[in-house]
Every structure is written in structure tokens, then in C-alpha cells.
PDB file of C-alpha atoms in Angstrom:
ATOM      1  CA  MET O   1     -15.184  13.834 -11.274  1.00  0.00           C
ATOM      2  CA  ARG O   2     -18.410  13.074  -9.580  1.00  0.00           C
ATOM      3  CA  SER O   3     -21.367  13.120 -10.991  1.00  0.00           C
ATOM      4  CA  ILE O   4     -25.111  14.742 -10.255  1.00  0.00           C
ATOM      5  CA  CYS O   5     -26.451  13.157 -12.755  1.00  0.00           C
ATOM      6  CA  PRO O   6     -25.510   9.466 -13.476  1.00  0.00           C
ATOM      7  CA  ARG O   7     -28.943   8.396 -15.750  1.00  0.00           C
ATOM      8  CA  PRO O   8     -28.292   8.533 -19.599  1.00  0.00           C
ATOM      9  CA  GLY O   9     -28.049  11.360 -21.790  1.00  0.00           C
ATOM     10  CA  GLY O  10     -26.488  15.140 -20.171  1.00  0.00           C
ATOM     11  CA  CYS O  11     -25.456  15.742 -16.974  1.00  0.00           C
ATOM     12  CA  GLY O  12     -23.672  17.983 -15.187  1.00  0.00           C
ATOM     13  CA  PHE O  13     -21.198  16.822 -12.484  1.00  0.00           C
ATOM     14  CA  ARG O  14     -18.628  18.503 -10.440  1.00  0.00           C
ATOM     15  CA  TRP O  15     -14.625  18.861 -11.002  1.00  0.00           C
ATOM     16  CA  THR O  16     -12.874  18.013  -7.937  1.00  0.00           C
ATOM     17  CA  LYS O  17      -8.866  17.366  -9.474  1.00  0.00           C
ATOM     18  CA  ASP O  18      -7.708  19.328 -12.442  1.00  0.00           C
ATOM     19  CA  LEU O  19      -6.755  17.167 -15.788  1.00  0.00           C
ATOM     20  CA  PRO O  20      -2.740  17.082 -16.435  1.00  0.00           C
ATOM     21  CA  GLY O  21      -1.784  19.689 -19.234  1.00  0.00           C
ATOM     22  CA  VAL O  22      -5.643  20.425 -19.747  1.00  0.00           C
ATOM     23  CA  THR O  23      -7.675  22.138 -16.784  1.00  0.00           C
ATOM     24  CA  LYS O  24      -4.063  23.331 -15.733  1.00  0.00           C
ATOM     25  CA  GLY O  25      -0.556  24.833 -16.890  1.00  0.00           C
ATOM     26  CA  GLY O  26       1.620  22.790 -18.665  1.00  0.00           C
ATOM     27  CA  PRO O  27       1.681  20.870 -22.170  1.00  0.00           C
ATOM     28  CA  ALA O  28      -1.420  21.056 -23.401  1.00  0.00           C
ATOM     29  CA  GLY O  29      -2.790  17.548 -24.331  1.00  0.00           C
ATOM     30  CA  ARG O  30      -6.303  16.836 -24.733  1.00  0.00           C
ATOM     31  CA  ILE O  31      -9.027  14.213 -23.630  1.00  0.00           C
ATOM     32  CA  THR O  32      -9.249  10.879 -25.574  1.00  0.00           C
ATOM     33  CA  GLY O  33     -12.240   8.879 -23.257  1.00  0.00           C
ATOM     34  CA  ALA O  34     -13.831   8.569 -20.394  1.00  0.00           C
ATOM     35  CA  ARG O  35     -15.221   6.081 -18.241  1.00  0.00           C
ATOM     36  CA  LEU O  36     -18.629   6.342 -15.616  1.00  0.00           C
ATOM     37  CA  VAL O  37     -17.431   4.758 -12.491  1.00  0.00           C
ATOM     38  CA  LYS O  38     -19.923   3.675  -9.060  1.00  0.00           C
ATOM     39  CA  GLN O  39     -17.692   3.311  -6.344  1.00  0.00           C
ATOM     40  CA  ALA O  40     -19.977   2.963  -2.663  1.00  0.00           C
ATOM     41  CA  GLY O  41     -23.182   4.793  -4.072  1.00  0.00           C
ATOM     42  CA  ALA O  42     -21.389   7.259  -5.559  1.00  0.00           C
ATOM     43  CA  TRP O  43     -20.331   8.484  -9.407  1.00  0.00           C
ATOM     44  CA  HIS O  44     -17.092   9.233 -10.602  1.00  0.00           C
ATOM     45  CA  ILE O  45     -16.263  10.484 -14.474  1.00  0.00           C
ATOM     46  CA  VAL O  46     -12.906   9.227 -15.347  1.00  0.00           C
ATOM     47  CA  PHE O  47     -11.109  11.115 -17.915  1.00  0.00           C
ATOM     48  CA  ARG O  48      -8.412   9.451 -20.103  1.00  0.00           C
ATOM     49  CA  THR O  49      -5.930  12.492 -21.415  1.00  0.00           C
ATOM     50  CA  GLU O  50      -3.064  12.637 -23.771  1.00  0.00           C
ATOM     51  CA  ARG O  51      -0.197  14.909 -24.140  1.00  0.00           C
ATOM     52  CA  GLN O  52       3.649  15.634 -25.017  1.00  0.00           C
ATOM     53  CA  VAL O  53       6.270  15.477 -21.428  1.00  0.00           C
ATOM     54  CA  PRO O  54       9.789  15.217 -21.665  1.00  0.00           C
ATOM     55  CA  ALA O  55      12.219  12.872 -21.339  1.00  0.00           C
ATOM     56  CA  PRO O  56      12.873  12.306 -17.679  1.00  0.00           C
ATOM     57  CA  VAL O  57      16.535  13.638 -17.030  1.00  0.00           C
ATOM     58  CA  ARG O  58      18.360  10.210 -14.687  1.00  0.00           C
ATOM     59  CA  HIS O  59      17.772  11.341 -11.380  1.00  0.00           C
ATOM     60  CA  SER O  60      20.938  12.273  -9.103  1.00  0.00           C
ATOM     61  CA  GLY O  61      19.179  11.333  -5.511  1.00  0.00           C
ATOM     62  CA  PRO O  62      20.565   9.199  -3.564  1.00  0.00           C
ATOM     63  CA  GLN O  63      19.574   5.126  -2.169  1.00  0.00           C
ATOM     64  CA  VAL O  64      17.499   3.953  -0.521  1.00  0.00           C
ATOM     65  CA  GLY O  65      15.833   0.798   1.611  1.00  0.00           C
ATOM     66  CA  ILE O  66      12.530   0.719   2.305  1.00  0.00           C
ATOM     67  CA  ASP O  67      11.202  -1.885   4.854  1.00  0.00           C
ATOM     68  CA  ARG O  68       6.857  -2.312   4.641  1.00  0.00           C
ATOM     69  CA  GLY O  69       5.757  -2.368   8.216  1.00  0.00           C
ATOM     70  CA  ILE O  70       2.265  -3.413  10.317  1.00  0.00           C
ATOM     71  CA  ASN O  71       3.653  -1.294  13.202  1.00  0.00           C
ATOM     72  CA  LEU O  72       6.012   1.150  10.830  1.00  0.00           C
ATOM     73  CA  ALA O  73       4.119   1.670   7.476  1.00  0.00           C
ATOM     74  CA  LEU O  74       8.056   2.108   5.281  1.00  0.00           C
ATOM     75  CA  ALA O  75      10.693   1.713   7.753  1.00  0.00           C
ATOM     76  CA  LEU O  76      13.583   4.033   5.853  1.00  0.00           C
ATOM     77  CA  SER O  77      17.642   2.686   6.364  1.00  0.00           C
ATOM     78  CA  ASP O  78      18.305   6.062   6.461  1.00  0.00           C
ATOM     79  CA  GLY O  79      16.091   5.671   9.674  1.00  0.00           C
ATOM     80  CA  THR O  80      13.483   8.209   8.863  1.00  0.00           C
ATOM     81  CA  PRO O  81       9.660   6.099   9.540  1.00  0.00           C
ATOM     82  CA  ARG O  82       7.133   6.915   7.501  1.00  0.00           C
ATOM     83  CA  GLU O  83       4.093   6.440   9.342  1.00  0.00           C
ATOM     84  CA  HIS O  84       0.500   7.453   9.412  1.00  0.00           C
ATOM     85  CA  GLY O  85      -3.048   7.527  11.857  1.00  0.00           C
ATOM     86  CA  PRO O  86      -5.680   4.604  12.056  1.00  0.00           C
ATOM     87  CA  TRP O  87      -7.833   5.477   8.865  1.00  0.00           C
ATOM     88  CA  LEU O  88     -11.268   5.791  10.801  1.00  0.00           C
ATOM     89  CA  THR O  89     -11.809   7.680  13.662  1.00  0.00           C
ATOM     90  CA  CYS O  90     -12.988   6.084  16.615  1.00  0.00           C
ATOM     91  CA  GLY O  91     -16.199   6.842  15.558  1.00  0.00           C
ATOM     92  CA  GLU O  92     -16.117   6.300  12.807  1.00  0.00           C
ATOM     93  CA  LYS O  93     -14.467   2.548  13.935  1.00  0.00           C
ATOM     94  CA  GLU O  94     -17.770   1.864  15.898  1.00  0.00           C
ATOM     95  CA  HIS O  95     -19.880   2.714  13.564  1.00  0.00           C
ATOM     96  CA  LEU O  96     -18.909   0.213  10.813  1.00  0.00           C
ATOM     97  CA  ARG O  97     -18.633  -1.970  13.930  1.00  0.00           C
ATOM     98  CA  ARG O  98     -22.011  -1.795  14.531  1.00  0.00           C
ATOM     99  CA  LEU O  99     -23.512  -1.752  10.706  1.00  0.00           C
ATOM    100  CA  GLU O 100     -21.507  -5.336  10.395  1.00  0.00           C
ATOM    101  CA  LYS O 101     -23.601  -6.606  13.704  1.00  0.00           C
ATOM    102  CA  LYS O 102     -26.740  -5.415  12.272  1.00  0.00           C
ATOM    103  CA  SER O 103     -26.061  -6.602   8.819  1.00  0.00           C
ATOM    104  CA  ALA O 104     -25.537 -10.255  10.658  1.00  0.00           C
ATOM    105  CA  ARG O 105     -28.881 -10.405  12.058  1.00  0.00           C
ATOM    106  CA  GLN O 106     -30.601  -8.467   8.557  1.00  0.00           C
ATOM    107  CA  ARG O 107     -29.241 -11.698   6.825  1.00  0.00           C
ATOM    108  CA  ALA O 108     -30.184 -14.102  10.284  1.00  0.00           C
ATOM    109  CA  ALA O 109     -33.782 -13.489   9.870  1.00  0.00           C
ATOM    110  CA  ARG O 110     -33.906 -13.151   5.853  1.00  0.00           C
ATOM    111  CA  THR O 111     -35.208 -16.320   4.736  1.00  0.00           C
ATOM    112  CA  PRO O 112     -32.935 -18.152   2.072  1.00  0.00           C
ATOM    113  CA  GLY O 113     -33.878 -17.830  -2.042  1.00  0.00           C
ATOM    114  CA  ARG O 114     -35.562 -14.363  -1.406  1.00  0.00           C
ATOM    115  CA  PRO O 115     -34.333 -11.694  -2.471  1.00  0.00           C
ATOM    116  CA  THR O 116     -32.400  -8.949  -0.578  1.00  0.00           C
ATOM    117  CA  SER O 117     -34.634  -7.014   1.220  1.00  0.00           C
ATOM    118  CA  LYS O 118     -34.272  -2.659   0.959  1.00  0.00           C
ATOM    119  CA  ARG O 119     -33.001  -2.837   4.726  1.00  0.00           C
ATOM    120  CA  LEU O 120     -30.543  -5.010   3.834  1.00  0.00           C
ATOM    121  CA  THR O 121     -28.855  -2.951   0.593  1.00  0.00           C
ATOM    122  CA  ARG O 122     -29.274  -0.252   2.759  1.00  0.00           C
ATOM    123  CA  THR O 123     -27.216  -1.337   5.293  1.00  0.00           C
ATOM    124  CA  TYR O 124     -24.700  -2.768   2.962  1.00  0.00           C
ATOM    125  CA  ASP O 125     -24.235   0.280   0.617  1.00  0.00           C
ATOM    126  CA  GLN O 126     -23.413   2.757   4.332  1.00  0.00           C
ATOM    127  CA  ILE O 127     -20.725  -0.233   5.751  1.00  0.00           C
ATOM    128  CA  ALA O 128     -19.215   0.135   1.459  1.00  0.00           C
ATOM    129  CA  LYS O 129     -19.346   3.694   1.806  1.00  0.00           C
ATOM    130  CA  ALA O 130     -17.456   3.901   5.144  1.00  0.00           C
ATOM    131  CA  ARG O 131     -14.731   1.312   3.815  1.00  0.00           C
ATOM    132  CA  ALA O 132     -14.382   3.157   0.860  1.00  0.00           C
ATOM    133  CA  THR O 133     -13.711   6.248   3.668  1.00  0.00           C
ATOM    134  CA  ALA O 134     -11.215   4.374   4.931  1.00  0.00           C
ATOM    135  CA  LYS O 135     -10.210   3.531   1.018  1.00  0.00           C
ATOM    136  CA  ARG O 136      -9.337   7.479   0.164  1.00  0.00           C
ATOM    137  CA  ARG O 137      -7.689   8.028   3.042  1.00  0.00           C
ATOM    138  CA  ALA O 138      -4.745   5.699   2.535  1.00  0.00           C
ATOM    139  CA  VAL O 139      -5.113   6.477  -1.178  1.00  0.00           C
ATOM    140  CA  ASP O 140      -4.079   9.816  -0.804  1.00  0.00           C
ATOM    141  CA  TRP O 141      -1.443   8.563   2.441  1.00  0.00           C
ATOM    142  CA  GLN O 142       0.052   6.606   0.061  1.00  0.00           C
ATOM    143  CA  HIS O 143       0.337   9.188  -3.139  1.00  0.00           C
ATOM    144  CA  LYS O 144       1.364  12.210  -1.196  1.00  0.00           C
ATOM    145  CA  THR O 145       4.172  10.098   0.529  1.00  0.00           C
ATOM    146  CA  THR O 146       5.399   8.172  -2.726  1.00  0.00           C
ATOM    147  CA  THR O 147       5.091  11.154  -4.483  1.00  0.00           C
ATOM    148  CA  GLU O 148       7.866  12.489  -1.859  1.00  0.00           C
ATOM    149  CA  LEU O 149      10.647   9.837  -1.760  1.00  0.00           C
ATOM    150  CA  ALA O 150      10.106   9.317  -5.341  1.00  0.00           C
ATOM    151  CA  GLY O 151      11.437  13.006  -5.774  1.00  0.00           C
ATOM    152  CA  THR O 152      13.620  12.653  -2.868  1.00  0.00           C
ATOM    153  CA  PHE O 153      15.713   9.205  -4.117  1.00  0.00           C
ATOM    154  CA  GLY O 154      17.428   7.721  -7.078  1.00  0.00           C
ATOM    155  CA  VAL O 155      16.997   4.590  -6.627  1.00  0.00           C
ATOM    156  CA  VAL O 156      14.767   3.148  -3.948  1.00  0.00           C
ATOM    157  CA  VAL O 157      15.112  -0.774  -2.722  1.00  0.00           C
ATOM    158  CA  VAL O 158      12.153  -3.075  -1.803  1.00  0.00           C
ATOM    159  CA  GLU O 159      11.661  -6.405  -1.363  1.00  0.00           C
ATOM    160  CA  ASP O 160       9.994  -8.141  -3.596  1.00  0.00           C
ATOM    161  CA  LEU O 161       6.969  -9.884  -1.713  1.00  0.00           C
ATOM    162  CA  LYS O 162       4.920 -12.800  -2.274  1.00  0.00           C
ATOM    163  CA  ILE O 163       1.835 -10.249  -0.295  1.00  0.00           C
ATOM    164  CA  THR O 164      -1.142 -12.812  -1.929  1.00  0.00           C
ATOM    165  CA  ASN O 165       0.850 -15.175   0.112  1.00  0.00           C
ATOM    166  CA  MET O 166       1.026 -13.666   3.021  1.00  0.00           C
ATOM    167  CA  GLY O 167      -2.114 -13.096   3.685  1.00  0.00           C
ATOM    168  CA  ARG O 168      -3.058 -17.036   3.011  1.00  0.00           C
ATOM    169  CA  SER O 169      -5.914 -18.251   5.495  1.00  0.00           C
ATOM    170  CA  ALA O 170      -4.553 -20.341   8.240  1.00  0.00           C
ATOM    171  CA  THR O 171      -7.888 -22.098   9.216  1.00  0.00           C
ATOM    172  CA  GLY O 172      -6.900 -25.476   7.543  1.00  0.00           C
ATOM    173  CA  THR O 173      -8.718 -28.590   7.223  1.00  0.00           C
ATOM    174  CA  VAL O 174     -10.282 -30.368   9.496  1.00  0.00           C
ATOM    175  CA  GLU O 175      -8.603 -33.320   9.101  1.00  0.00           C
ATOM    176  CA  ARG O 176      -5.531 -30.751   9.884  1.00  0.00           C
ATOM    177  CA  PRO O 177      -6.494 -27.872  12.085  1.00  0.00           C
ATOM    178  CA  GLY O 178      -4.687 -24.292  11.533  1.00  0.00           C
ATOM    179  CA  ARG O 179      -2.828 -23.269  14.866  1.00  0.00           C
ATOM    180  CA  ASN O 180      -3.417 -19.847  15.749  1.00  0.00           C
ATOM    181  CA  VAL O 181      -6.109 -18.827  13.613  1.00  0.00           C
ATOM    182  CA  ARG O 182      -8.015 -15.590  15.242  1.00  0.00           C
ATOM    183  CA  GLN O 183      -4.375 -13.571  15.306  1.00  0.00           C
ATOM    184  CA  LYS O 184      -3.234 -14.707  11.693  1.00  0.00           C
ATOM    185  CA  ALA O 185      -6.831 -13.293  10.730  1.00  0.00           C
ATOM    186  CA  GLY O 186      -5.818 -10.168  12.392  1.00  0.00           C
ATOM    187  CA  LEU O 187      -2.359 -10.013  10.519  1.00  0.00           C
ATOM    188  CA  ASN O 188      -4.430 -10.453   7.649  1.00  0.00           C
ATOM    189  CA  ARG O 189      -6.481  -7.428   8.096  1.00  0.00           C
ATOM    190  CA  ALA O 190      -3.914  -5.428   8.787  1.00  0.00           C
ATOM    191  CA  ILE O 191      -1.486  -6.276   5.768  1.00  0.00           C
ATOM    192  CA  SER O 192      -5.013  -5.475   3.761  1.00  0.00           C
ATOM    193  CA  GLY O 193      -5.271  -2.219   5.425  1.00  0.00           C
ATOM    194  CA  GLU O 194      -1.173  -1.584   4.528  1.00  0.00           C
ATOM    195  CA  ALA O 195      -1.414  -2.200   1.219  1.00  0.00           C
ATOM    196  CA  TRP O 196       1.590  -3.143   0.380  1.00  0.00           C
ATOM    197  CA  GLY O 197       1.396  -4.336  -3.585  1.00  0.00           C
ATOM    198  CA  ARG O 198      -0.781  -0.674  -4.595  1.00  0.00           C
ATOM    199  CA  THR O 199       1.846   1.390  -2.802  1.00  0.00           C
ATOM    200  CA  VAL O 200       5.749  -0.198  -5.072  1.00  0.00           C
ATOM    201  CA  THR O 201       2.717   0.834  -7.770  1.00  0.00           C
ATOM    202  CA  LEU O 202       2.576   4.004  -7.121  1.00  0.00           C
ATOM    203  CA  LEU O 203       6.760   4.569  -6.471  1.00  0.00           C
ATOM    204  CA  GLU O 204       7.447   2.936  -9.172  1.00  0.00           C
ATOM    205  CA  TYR O 205       5.656   4.386 -11.900  1.00  0.00           C
ATOM    206  CA  LYS O 206       6.674   8.546 -10.272  1.00  0.00           C
ATOM    207  CA  THR O 207      10.679   7.098  -9.854  1.00  0.00           C
ATOM    208  CA  ARG O 208      10.095   5.953 -13.978  1.00  0.00           C
ATOM    209  CA  ASP O 209       8.769   9.171 -14.207  1.00  0.00           C
ATOM    210  CA  ARG O 210      11.980  11.349 -12.702  1.00  0.00           C
ATOM    211  CA  GLY O 211      14.723   9.619 -13.941  1.00  0.00           C
ATOM    212  CA  GLY O 212      15.278   6.941 -10.795  1.00  0.00           C
ATOM    213  CA  LEU O 213      14.220   3.224 -10.874  1.00  0.00           C
ATOM    214  CA  VAL O 214      12.775   1.450  -8.177  1.00  0.00           C
ATOM    215  CA  VAL O 215      14.811  -2.723  -7.593  1.00  0.00           C
ATOM    216  CA  LYS O 216      13.392  -5.461  -5.820  1.00  0.00           C
ATOM    217  CA  VAL O 217      15.442  -7.939  -4.315  1.00  0.00           C
ATOM    218  CA  PRO O 218      14.761 -11.386  -2.022  1.00  0.00           C
ATOM    219  CA  ALA O 219      13.319 -11.197   1.197  1.00  0.00           C
ATOM    220  CA  PRO O 220      14.668 -14.133   2.608  1.00  0.00           C
ATOM    221  CA  GLY O 221      16.100 -12.960   6.185  1.00  0.00           C
ATOM    222  CA  THR O 222      15.589  -9.580   5.891  1.00  0.00           C
ATOM    223  CA  SER O 223      14.783  -9.250   9.498  1.00  0.00           C
ATOM    224  CA  GLN O 224      16.859 -11.374  11.123  1.00  0.00           C
ATOM    225  CA  THR O 225      20.324 -10.803   9.821  1.00  0.00           C
ATOM    226  CA  CYS O 226      22.375  -8.064  11.696  1.00  0.00           C
ATOM    227  CA  HIS O 227      23.554  -5.599   9.415  1.00  0.00           C
ATOM    228  CA  ARG O 228      26.436  -4.510  10.648  1.00  0.00           C
ATOM    229  CA  CYS O 229      28.367  -8.263  10.923  1.00  0.00           C
ATOM    230  CA  GLY O 230      26.296 -10.072   8.553  1.00  0.00           C
ATOM    231  CA  HIS O 231      24.501 -11.967  11.808  1.00  0.00           C
ATOM    232  CA  ARG O 232      21.650 -13.601  10.855  1.00  0.00           C
ATOM    233  CA  ASP O 233      19.515 -15.477  13.981  1.00  0.00           C
ATOM    234  CA  PRO O 234      16.100 -15.408  14.604  1.00  0.00           C
ATOM    235  CA  ALA O 235      16.021 -15.240  18.554  1.00  0.00           C
ATOM    236  CA  SER O 236      18.082 -11.260  17.525  1.00  0.00           C
ATOM    237  CA  ARG O 237      14.232  -9.964  16.446  1.00  0.00           C
ATOM    238  CA  ASP O 238      11.914  -9.141  19.590  1.00  0.00           C
ATOM    239  CA  GLY O 239       9.388  -7.437  18.092  1.00  0.00           C
ATOM    240  CA  THR O 240      10.397  -4.163  17.088  1.00  0.00           C
ATOM    241  CA  ARG O 241      13.182  -4.252  19.369  1.00  0.00           C
ATOM    242  CA  PHE O 242      16.654  -6.343  17.696  1.00  0.00           C
ATOM    243  CA  SER O 243      19.934  -6.821  19.411  1.00  0.00           C
ATOM    244  CA  CYS O 244      22.103  -8.976  17.808  1.00  0.00           C
ATOM    245  CA  ALA O 245      23.125 -12.353  18.753  1.00  0.00           C
ATOM    246  CA  ASP O 246      26.846 -12.389  18.511  1.00  0.00           C
ATOM    247  CA  PRO O 247      28.136 -11.144  21.364  1.00  0.00           C
ATOM    248  CA  ARG O 248      30.848  -9.529  18.982  1.00  0.00           C
ATOM    249  CA  CYS O 249      28.940  -7.030  17.740  1.00  0.00           C
ATOM    250  CA  GLY O 250      26.122  -7.035  20.014  1.00  0.00           C
ATOM    251  CA  TRP O 251      24.093  -3.862  17.803  1.00  0.00           C
ATOM    252  CA  THR O 252      20.649  -2.995  19.001  1.00  0.00           C
ATOM    253  CA  GLY O 253      18.181  -0.079  17.222  1.00  0.00           C
ATOM    254  CA  HIS O 254      15.267  -1.170  15.988  1.00  0.00           C
ATOM    255  CA  ALA O 255      14.133  -3.497  13.611  1.00  0.00           C
ATOM    256  CA  ASP O 256      12.861  -2.303  10.879  1.00  0.00           C
ATOM    257  CA  THR O 257      15.205  -0.349  10.267  1.00  0.00           C
ATOM    258  CA  ASN O 258      18.018  -2.816  10.120  1.00  0.00           C
ATOM    259  CA  ALA O 259      15.968  -4.331   7.857  1.00  0.00           C
ATOM    260  CA  ALA O 260      15.240  -1.469   5.540  1.00  0.00           C
ATOM    261  CA  ILE O 261      19.027  -1.187   5.463  1.00  0.00           C
ATOM    262  CA  ASN O 262      19.873  -5.402   4.564  1.00  0.00           C
ATOM    263  CA  ILE O 263      17.164  -4.227   1.609  1.00  0.00           C
ATOM    264  CA  ARG O 264      19.777  -1.533   0.536  1.00  0.00           C
ATOM    265  CA  ASN O 265      22.722  -3.690   0.706  1.00  0.00           C
ATOM    266  CA  ALA O 266      21.047  -6.187  -1.216  1.00  0.00           C
ATOM    267  CA  ALA O 267      20.803  -4.080  -4.139  1.00  0.00           C
ATOM    268  CA  GLY O 268      22.843  -5.850  -6.004  1.00  0.00           C
ATOM    269  CA  THR O 269      20.969  -9.528  -6.198  1.00  0.00           C
ATOM    270  CA  VAL O 270      18.062  -8.130  -7.972  1.00  0.00           C
ATOM    271  CA  VAL O 271      15.574  -9.732  -8.515  1.00  0.00           C
ATOM    272  CA  SER O 272      13.668  -6.874 -10.774  1.00  0.00           C
ATOM    273  CA  GLY O 273      13.421  -3.392 -11.686  1.00  0.00           C
ATOM    274  CA  ARG O 274      12.074  -0.364 -13.482  1.00  0.00           C
ATOM    275  CA  GLY O 275      13.003   3.490 -14.437  1.00  0.00           C
ATOM    276  CA  ASP O 276      16.192   4.113 -15.831  1.00  0.00           C
ATOM    277  CA  LEU O 277      18.135   1.507 -16.976  1.00  0.00           C
ATOM    278  CA  GLY O 278      21.670   3.627 -15.909  1.00  0.00           C
ATOM    279  CA  ALA O 279      20.696   3.657 -12.668  1.00  0.00           C
ATOM    280  CA  ALA O 280      19.542  -0.404 -12.606  1.00  0.00           C
ATOM    281  CA  ARG O 281      23.155  -1.085 -13.764  1.00  0.00           C
ATOM    282  CA  SER O 282      24.758   0.955 -11.408  1.00  0.00           C
ATOM    283  CA  ALA O 283      22.847  -0.451  -8.557  1.00  0.00           C
ATOM    284  CA  LYS O 284      23.391  -4.167  -9.772  1.00  0.00           C
ATOM    285  CA  ARG O 285      27.300  -3.404  -9.598  1.00  0.00           C
ATOM    286  CA  GLN O 286      27.732  -1.745  -5.968  1.00  0.00           C
ATOM    287  CA  PRO O 287      28.377  -3.837  -3.414  1.00  0.00           C
ATOM    288  CA  PRO O 288      26.664  -3.765   0.400  1.00  0.00           C
ATOM    289  CA  ARG O 289      27.851  -1.801   2.464  1.00  0.00           C
ATOM    290  CA  ALA O 290      27.210  -1.422   6.405  1.00  0.00           C
ATOM    291  CA  ALA O 291      25.215   1.572   7.688  1.00  0.00           C
TER     292      ALA O 291
END
């Protein structure tokens, strides 16, 4: 909810979303608190509500494995991907690039130890506004996509990725400098832009509310192993194409789809799970199966 008057005291604000149980149909609820938040130059009121909800019925939907990637946002084991376009248009990207170059020039002209100038502060605010636009579009897509997935599938299997470790810098040290630093920096930005952790966080509470389950399985080897014959060879994957190196198999297809099937088949080696306990036990008991 965007606030019109951020000063202390009474102020008006514009409703931008209904409050569950308060401003729309469903179980009656009440507002238990609120806080004022400033994001990218705009003020927002965030309300906390309380309402009674019935216990979820166990979800009877199928099980699916999901591989999170860069070229393909979400690859599902049933072969149906979930993709999105760029968060910023070409014009918006160019505008952001110009603002970042402008801020660099203004920082270079700033006298060390002097307060930040109003012009530089204004440039920073414009950069923050552009980045906030991209984030809002990303979160909107993630909410819509995870809602659809939680409503369709009873058990969602994902990799237990250590995203913080994956995003570490490759610059190294003076004695041992890193390799392909620029390429690694670009990969880190792409991983950060996809916000893989937020996708799983949204899936966890949405599937739990619908009686489903999110299962995390070990990540190593899912992208290098053929889901059909189980042969593991790093040479089998070439970009987005997977071609099994075992001549007796020779399966070929999209690499991310192959990884998603391996993730689904690894549900018997659960690292952790959130949701319906009965579904968790069923997922643990399920043996690996080929597509």
C-alpha cells in the first residue's frame, strides 16, 4: 500500500491490494499491526493480519522435479518449462546503464571526505527506482508461477543448492588470481537476478497451505547423469543439449529437462522437506524411476 503522506500523524494512503479476511470475502480476520517501509523513494504501509483458516487437505496432485537455471528459468520433469522475459526493456536497460555511468563520473568528481552532493543522491535514487522496477516484475512472475505450481503438483522436488557459495567472487588474491573473472561475475549477476532461493521459499509455504510438499534432494550429478540409463559423464552435457555418452543408450534431449527428471527420481534421498508429513513419507519410499 503506497503511502501519500510519510510524515508522523494522520495521513492518507492508496489501497493497492486486498487484505485477506479483511477487505475481501473468506474467513473473517483482523488487522494486528502495521509498519511503514521506504523502498526506492516510495513509502509503503505493510499490514499484518490474523484470520482462521481450515487445515489443508492432502494434495492429490502428481510429483514433479524442478531444475532452476539461467537459460531456462524453471525446467520441469514433465517437459513443460516455465520461462520469463527480461525484467527491463531495452530502453530501460540503456537508461539504467547511463545512470550508472553518470554516478561513476559524479563519484570521481567528489572530493574525498565531503558529503554526498544532491546531484549524486538524486542519481542514486533514480538507479534504485529502476532496479526496484526490475525486482517487482521478478517477484510478480515468481508469485504467479509458484502459485500455479503449488496448485498443480502435490510433491515438488528441488535441488538443495548452496546459492551463497555459487555466487562467490572469482577474483582470487594477488598471489593466486582467479580465472575467467568477468565471465564468473556475469554468471553471479544472472544467478542473483533469478533469485532461486526466493522461488523455493514461495513454493514451500504455498504448497504447505494446499496440503502439498516441497522436498530438497542432493544437487551433485543431476546435470551430468543420464536419467534413462544412469550413466554419468560431464562430457554428455553441451550447453542446453544433453547427449548420453554411453553408446548403448544414446538418449538426447534438453539438458535442463534431463536434470529435472534426475531431481524427481532422487526424491528417495531426501535432504529436507516442508509440508504434509504423509506426502514426505511417500516421497521417501518412492524408488527412482525412468521417464
